[in-house]
Short mmCIF file of C-alpha atoms in Angstrom, two decimals:
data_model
loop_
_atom_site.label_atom_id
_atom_site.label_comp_id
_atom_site.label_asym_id
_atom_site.label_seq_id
_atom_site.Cartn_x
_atom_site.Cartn_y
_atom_site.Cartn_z
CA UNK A 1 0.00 0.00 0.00
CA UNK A 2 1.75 3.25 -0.78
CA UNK A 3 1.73 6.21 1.48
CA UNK A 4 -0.50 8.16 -0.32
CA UNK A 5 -3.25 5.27 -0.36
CA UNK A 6 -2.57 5.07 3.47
CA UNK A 7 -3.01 8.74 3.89
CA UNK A 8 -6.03 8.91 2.06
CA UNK A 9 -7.78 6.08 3.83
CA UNK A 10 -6.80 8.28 7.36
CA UNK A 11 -8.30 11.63 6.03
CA UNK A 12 -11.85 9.44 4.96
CA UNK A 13 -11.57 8.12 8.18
CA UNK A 14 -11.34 11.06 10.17
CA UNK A 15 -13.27 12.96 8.13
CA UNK A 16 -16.52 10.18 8.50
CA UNK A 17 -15.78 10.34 11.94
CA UNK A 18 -15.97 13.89 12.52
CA UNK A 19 -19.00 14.10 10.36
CA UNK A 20 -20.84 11.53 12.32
CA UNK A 21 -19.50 12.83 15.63
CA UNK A 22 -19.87 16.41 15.55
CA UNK A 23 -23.93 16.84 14.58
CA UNK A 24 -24.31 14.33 17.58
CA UNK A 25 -22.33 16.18 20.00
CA UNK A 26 -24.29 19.50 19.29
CA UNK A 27 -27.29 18.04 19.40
CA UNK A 28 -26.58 16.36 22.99
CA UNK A 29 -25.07 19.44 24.67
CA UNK A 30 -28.09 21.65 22.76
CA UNK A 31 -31.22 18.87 24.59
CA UNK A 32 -28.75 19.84 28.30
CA UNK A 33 -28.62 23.05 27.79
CA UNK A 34 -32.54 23.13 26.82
CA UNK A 35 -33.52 20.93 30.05
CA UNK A 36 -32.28 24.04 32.03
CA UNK A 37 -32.86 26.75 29.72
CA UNK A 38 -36.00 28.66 31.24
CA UNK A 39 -36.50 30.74 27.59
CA UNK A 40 -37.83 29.53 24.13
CA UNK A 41 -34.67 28.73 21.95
CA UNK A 42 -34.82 30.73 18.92
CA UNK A 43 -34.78 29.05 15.10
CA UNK A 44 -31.25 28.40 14.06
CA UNK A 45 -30.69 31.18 11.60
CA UNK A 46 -31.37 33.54 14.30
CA UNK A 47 -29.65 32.25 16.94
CA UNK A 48 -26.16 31.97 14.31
CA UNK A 49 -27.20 35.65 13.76
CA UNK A 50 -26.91 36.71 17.24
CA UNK A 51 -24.41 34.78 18.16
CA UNK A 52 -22.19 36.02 15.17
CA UNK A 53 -22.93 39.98 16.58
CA UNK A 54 -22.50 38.83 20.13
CA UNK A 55 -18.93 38.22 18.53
CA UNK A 56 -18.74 41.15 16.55
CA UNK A 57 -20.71 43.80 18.15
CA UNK A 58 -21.49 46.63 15.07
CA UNK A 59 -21.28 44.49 11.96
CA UNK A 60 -23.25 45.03 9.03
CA UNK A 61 -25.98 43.05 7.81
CA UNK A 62 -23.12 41.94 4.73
CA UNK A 63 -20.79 41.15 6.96
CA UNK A 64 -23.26 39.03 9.06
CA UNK A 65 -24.46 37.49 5.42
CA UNK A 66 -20.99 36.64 4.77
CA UNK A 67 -19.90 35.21 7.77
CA UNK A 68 -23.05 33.22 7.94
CA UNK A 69 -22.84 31.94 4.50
CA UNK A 70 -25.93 33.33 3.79
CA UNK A 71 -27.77 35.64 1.79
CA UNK A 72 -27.65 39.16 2.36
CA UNK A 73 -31.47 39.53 2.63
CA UNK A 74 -32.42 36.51 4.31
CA UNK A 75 -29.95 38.20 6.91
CA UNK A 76 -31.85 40.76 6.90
CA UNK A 77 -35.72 39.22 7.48
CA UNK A 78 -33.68 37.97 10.64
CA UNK A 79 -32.65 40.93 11.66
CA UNK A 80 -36.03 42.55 11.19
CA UNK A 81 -37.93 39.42 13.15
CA UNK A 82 -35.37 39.93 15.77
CA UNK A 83 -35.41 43.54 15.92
CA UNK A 84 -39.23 43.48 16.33
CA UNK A 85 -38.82 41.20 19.29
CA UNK A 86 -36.11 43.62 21.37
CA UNK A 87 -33.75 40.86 20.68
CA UNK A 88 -31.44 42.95 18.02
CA UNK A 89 -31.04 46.58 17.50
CA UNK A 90 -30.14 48.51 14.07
CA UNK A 91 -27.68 51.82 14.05
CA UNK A 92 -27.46 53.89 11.78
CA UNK A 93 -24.02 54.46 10.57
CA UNK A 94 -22.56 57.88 10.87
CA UNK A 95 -21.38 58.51 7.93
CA UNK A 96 -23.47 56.55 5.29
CA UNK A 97 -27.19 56.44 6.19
CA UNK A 98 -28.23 53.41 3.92
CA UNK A 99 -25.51 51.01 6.61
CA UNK A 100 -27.22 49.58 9.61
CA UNK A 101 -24.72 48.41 12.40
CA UNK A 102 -26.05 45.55 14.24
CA UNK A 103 -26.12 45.46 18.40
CA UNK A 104 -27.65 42.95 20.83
CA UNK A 105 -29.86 44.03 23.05
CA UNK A 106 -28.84 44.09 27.24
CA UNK A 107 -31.68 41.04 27.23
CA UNK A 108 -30.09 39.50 24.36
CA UNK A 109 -26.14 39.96 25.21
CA UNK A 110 -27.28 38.24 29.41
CA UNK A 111 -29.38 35.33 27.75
CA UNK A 112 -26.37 34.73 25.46
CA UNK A 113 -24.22 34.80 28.22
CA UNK A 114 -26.06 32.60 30.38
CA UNK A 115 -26.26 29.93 27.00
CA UNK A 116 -22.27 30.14 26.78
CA UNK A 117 -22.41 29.51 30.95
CA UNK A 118 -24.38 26.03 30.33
CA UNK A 119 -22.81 25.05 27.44
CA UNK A 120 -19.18 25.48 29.06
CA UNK A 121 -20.49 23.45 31.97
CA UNK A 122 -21.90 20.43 30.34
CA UNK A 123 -18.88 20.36 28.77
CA UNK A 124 -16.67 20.32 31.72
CA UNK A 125 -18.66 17.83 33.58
CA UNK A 126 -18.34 15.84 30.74
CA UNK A 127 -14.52 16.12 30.33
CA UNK A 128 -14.27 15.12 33.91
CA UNK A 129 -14.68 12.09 33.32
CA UNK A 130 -11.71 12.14 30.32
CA UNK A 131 -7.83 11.09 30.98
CA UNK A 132 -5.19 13.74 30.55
CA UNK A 133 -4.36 11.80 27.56
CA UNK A 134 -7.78 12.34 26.11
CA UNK A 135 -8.00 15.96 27.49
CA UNK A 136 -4.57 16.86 25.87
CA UNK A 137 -6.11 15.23 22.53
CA UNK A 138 -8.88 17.66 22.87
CA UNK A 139 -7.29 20.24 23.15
CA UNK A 140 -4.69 19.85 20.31
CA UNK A 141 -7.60 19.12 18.43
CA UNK A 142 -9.58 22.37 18.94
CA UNK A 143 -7.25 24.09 17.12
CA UNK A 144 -7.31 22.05 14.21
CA UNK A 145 -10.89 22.06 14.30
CA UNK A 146 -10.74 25.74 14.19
CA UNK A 147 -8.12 25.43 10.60
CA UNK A 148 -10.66 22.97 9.69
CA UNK A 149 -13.75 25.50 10.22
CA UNK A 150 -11.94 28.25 8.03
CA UNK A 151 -10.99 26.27 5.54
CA UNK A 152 -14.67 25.49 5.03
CA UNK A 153 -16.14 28.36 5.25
CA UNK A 154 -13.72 30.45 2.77
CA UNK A 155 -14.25 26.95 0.18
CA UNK A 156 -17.80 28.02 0.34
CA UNK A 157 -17.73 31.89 -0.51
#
């Protein structure tokens, strides 16, 4: 078997691993943090949305589009369903009127906050119970899996 048939067979590997792995993880750590949750979870579009200007406080409605790998106005019907439930705010720009910057609201940026607090602790509890072998092999990993995520997301743009 040559080295490049060997290599190839690891990436497939991996790569159905990861695929199988990851949607299952999310979904577990989303059903814990919705057992405690005391607040309707928003549709996925909108919570990306928020999430993404949680990160980036000000962006534009294109910027949020392109980070999102969406479409600029389907961006924008989120923005306007969360804007008419207090969840999002538009400002103006200062210099040219037609560009909204986008800003959570104080209810928003806490309930966002307290989402990040039970996520981070379902997923300590459940490293607890992982070796330092396996915790070091998480932790390499993350950063991979952050390479991995850009290269991605700037393959689909």
């Amino acid at each position: 078997m040559s080295t490049r048939s060997a290599s190839e067979q690891r990436v497939a590997r991996v790569s159905s691993e990861l695929a199988a792995c990851l949607p299952v993880l999310h979904r577990a750590l989303e059903r814990r943090v919705a057992s405690e949750y005391p607040h309707p979870k928003p549709p996925e579009g909108q919570l990306a949305l928020l999430r993404f200007v949680a990160q980036r406080e000000g962006a534009t409605v294109r910027e949020a589009a392109e980070a999102l790998l969406m479409k600029p106005n389907n961006v924008s019907a989120l923005v306007s369903q969360l804007t008419e439930r207090g969840e999002l705010e538009r400002r103006q720009d200062g210099v040219d009127k037609r560009i909204a910057h986008l800003h959570l609201t104080e209810s928003s940026r806490q309930r966002i906050a307290e989402v990040t607090a039970l996520e981070e602790s379902h997923l300590g509890q459940a490293m607890l119970s992982l070796t330092d072998g396996e915790l070091d092999a998480l932790g390499s990993a993350v950063g991979a899996l952050k390479l991995l995520t850009r290269n991605l997301h700037s393959a689909a743009l």
